Protein backbone atom coordinates (compact mmCIF):
# COMPACT_ATOMS: atom_id res chain seq x y z
CA MET A 1 181.57 332.57 31.11
CA LYS A 2 181.46 331.53 34.75
CA LEU A 3 177.91 332.81 35.04
CA LYS A 4 176.81 330.54 32.11
CA GLN A 5 178.54 327.56 33.72
CA LEU A 6 176.86 328.30 37.05
CA ILE A 7 173.42 328.61 35.45
CA PHE A 8 173.97 325.44 33.42
CA GLY A 9 175.16 323.60 36.53
CA LEU A 10 172.18 324.73 38.61
CA ALA A 11 169.81 323.79 35.84
CA PHE A 12 171.41 320.38 35.52
CA ILE A 13 171.14 319.78 39.25
CA PHE A 14 167.50 320.75 39.42
CA CYS A 15 166.54 318.85 36.23
CA LEU A 16 168.45 315.68 37.01
CA PRO A 17 165.79 314.13 39.26
CA MET A 18 163.22 314.55 36.45
CA MET A 19 165.53 312.94 33.88
CA VAL A 20 166.56 310.01 36.07
CA GLN A 21 163.33 308.54 37.43
CA ALA A 22 163.43 305.33 39.40
CA GLN A 23 162.12 302.38 37.38
CA ASN A 24 158.68 301.31 38.53
CA PRO A 25 158.61 297.48 38.48
CA GLU A 26 154.85 297.28 38.25
CA ALA A 27 154.72 299.60 35.22
CA LYS A 28 157.54 297.63 33.59
CA ILE A 29 155.73 294.33 34.16
CA LYS A 30 152.67 295.79 32.53
CA GLU A 31 154.71 297.23 29.68
CA LEU A 32 156.26 293.83 29.02
CA GLY A 33 152.78 292.29 28.93
CA LEU A 34 153.58 289.85 31.79
CA ASN A 35 150.82 288.18 33.85
CA LEU A 36 151.98 287.13 37.26
CA PRO A 37 150.57 283.78 38.41
CA GLU A 38 149.03 283.01 41.77
CA VAL A 39 151.59 281.85 44.32
CA GLY A 40 150.96 278.20 44.98
CA ALA A 41 151.59 276.27 48.22
CA PRO A 42 155.08 274.85 48.73
CA MET A 43 155.64 271.19 47.63
CA GLY A 44 156.99 270.17 50.99
CA THR A 45 157.67 271.27 54.56
CA TYR A 46 159.14 274.71 53.87
CA VAL A 47 158.02 278.29 53.14
CA LYS A 48 158.16 280.17 49.82
CA TRP A 49 160.18 282.99 51.46
CA ARG A 50 161.71 284.09 54.72
CA GLN A 51 162.60 287.66 55.67
CA VAL A 52 165.48 288.30 58.02
CA GLY A 53 165.94 292.02 58.70
CA ASN A 54 165.80 293.74 55.35
CA VAL A 55 166.91 290.63 53.44
CA LEU A 56 164.41 288.36 51.70
CA TYR A 57 165.37 284.74 50.94
CA LEU A 58 163.24 282.88 48.35
CA ALA A 59 162.97 279.11 48.19
CA GLY A 60 163.76 277.51 44.80
CA ASN A 61 161.19 278.01 42.07
CA GLY A 62 160.87 276.25 38.75
CA PRO A 63 158.78 276.32 35.56
CA ASP A 64 156.22 274.03 34.06
CA VAL A 65 158.91 273.00 31.61
CA TYR A 66 160.29 269.50 31.95
CA GLY A 67 163.40 267.67 30.70
CA LYS A 68 167.13 267.99 30.49
CA VAL A 69 168.69 270.95 28.68
CA GLY A 70 171.15 269.65 26.12
CA ALA A 71 169.16 266.38 25.62
CA ASP A 72 165.39 267.08 25.68
CA LEU A 73 165.54 270.87 25.45
CA THR A 74 167.67 273.35 23.48
CA VAL A 75 169.57 276.23 25.11
CA GLU A 76 166.79 278.56 23.82
CA GLU A 77 164.12 276.46 25.42
CA GLY A 78 166.09 276.39 28.65
CA TYR A 79 166.45 280.25 28.47
CA GLN A 80 162.62 280.53 28.10
CA ALA A 81 162.17 278.12 31.07
CA ALA A 82 164.40 280.27 33.20
CA ARG A 83 162.47 283.39 32.03
CA GLU A 84 159.19 281.63 32.96
CA THR A 85 160.70 280.88 36.35
CA GLY A 86 161.50 284.56 36.66
CA ILE A 87 157.80 285.38 36.15
CA GLU A 88 156.93 283.01 38.97
CA ILE A 89 159.63 284.53 41.18
CA LEU A 90 158.15 288.01 40.52
CA ALA A 91 154.84 286.71 41.82
CA VAL A 92 156.52 285.38 44.98
CA LEU A 93 158.37 288.60 45.46
CA LYS A 94 155.13 290.57 45.06
CA ALA A 95 153.47 288.42 47.74
CA ALA A 96 156.49 288.67 50.03
CA THR A 97 156.60 292.47 49.78
CA GLY A 98 152.93 292.91 50.51
CA GLY A 99 152.14 293.63 46.84
CA ASP A 100 154.72 296.38 46.49
CA LEU A 101 157.68 295.41 44.30
CA SER A 102 159.12 298.93 44.66
CA ARG A 103 160.19 297.86 48.16
CA ILE A 104 163.03 295.84 46.53
CA LYS A 105 166.25 297.81 46.85
CA GLN A 106 168.41 295.34 44.88
CA PHE A 107 168.88 291.76 43.94
CA VAL A 108 171.85 290.36 45.83
CA LYS A 109 172.45 286.71 44.84
CA VAL A 110 170.96 284.22 42.50
CA LEU A 111 171.54 280.45 42.31
CA GLY A 112 170.42 278.94 38.96
CA MET A 113 170.34 275.19 38.66
CA VAL A 114 169.92 273.59 35.22
CA ASN A 115 168.69 270.01 34.84
CA SER A 116 171.18 269.18 32.13
CA ALA A 117 172.69 266.43 30.08
CA PRO A 118 176.11 265.26 31.34
CA ASP A 119 178.07 266.94 28.56
CA PHE A 120 176.07 270.29 28.62
CA THR A 121 178.19 273.28 29.59
CA LYS A 122 176.07 276.38 28.72
CA HIS A 123 174.39 276.78 32.06
CA PRO A 124 175.00 280.57 32.19
CA ALA A 125 173.25 281.01 28.82
CA VAL A 126 170.17 279.22 30.21
CA ILE A 127 170.04 281.16 33.50
CA ASN A 128 170.41 284.43 31.50
CA GLY A 129 166.66 284.00 30.80
CA PHE A 130 166.05 284.84 34.45
CA SER A 131 168.75 287.49 34.78
CA ASP A 132 167.70 289.32 31.65
CA LEU A 133 164.09 289.52 32.87
CA MET A 134 165.12 290.91 36.32
CA VAL A 135 167.17 293.65 34.63
CA GLU A 136 164.27 294.46 32.27
CA VAL A 137 161.89 294.83 35.25
CA PHE A 138 164.15 296.40 37.87
CA GLY A 139 166.95 298.06 35.86
CA GLU A 140 170.23 298.32 37.71
CA ALA A 141 168.61 297.00 40.98
CA GLY A 142 167.92 293.76 39.09
CA LYS A 143 171.59 293.01 38.46
CA HIS A 144 172.96 290.39 40.80
CA ALA A 145 175.80 288.07 41.73
CA ARG A 146 174.99 284.67 40.34
CA SER A 147 175.96 281.03 40.11
CA ALA A 148 174.66 278.90 37.25
CA VAL A 149 175.30 275.20 37.66
CA GLY A 150 174.27 271.94 36.07
CA VAL A 151 172.65 269.19 38.08
CA ALA A 152 171.85 265.56 37.39
CA ALA A 153 168.14 265.95 38.26
CA LEU A 154 165.59 268.45 39.64
CA PRO A 155 162.23 267.83 41.37
CA ASN A 156 159.60 266.44 39.00
CA ASP A 157 162.20 266.71 36.15
CA ILE A 158 161.76 270.52 35.88
CA ALA A 159 164.23 272.17 33.47
CA VAL A 160 165.57 274.79 35.91
CA GLU A 161 165.32 275.80 39.54
CA ILE A 162 166.28 279.28 40.76
CA GLU A 163 166.82 280.67 44.27
CA VAL A 164 166.95 284.37 44.97
CA ILE A 165 168.22 286.72 47.74
CA VAL A 166 167.06 290.33 47.60
CA GLU A 167 167.57 293.37 49.83
CA LEU A 168 164.53 295.43 50.80
CA LYS A 169 164.49 299.19 51.29
CA ASP A 170 164.51 300.35 54.93
């Protein structure tokens, strides 16, 4: 009996790496049918990202979706705007990592701002559009601490703006 357990244990240890493969973000993006846009120039006197040590800080990004969630847009439309913002952030991350998204060790913190009507309270449901996409692309490494808040206005009346902090692999 102990020999069977030993053989099973050794087989499990040697097969585990084959069963648990690291998720390849590039393959996942392709599988999801996502097309990453070109990274545009900043709208002001700032940079799109700044790396300090192995931490990457991204400036706020927003979609080409305009209006206030809860007045002009539904929660579902806000969710899609946050997902679209996630696609833009993937493009910035790809540029910031020299084209290699597998350099991302984990998402650390996300700030999601929702341009919302005064009585709107479903900000987390909107920013889930971003969070769900990051988990789809990066798996566990895409999970993050997060704040989702409502604001009175965002630049150019965009529906959402999202800031991201990620840790890079050494």
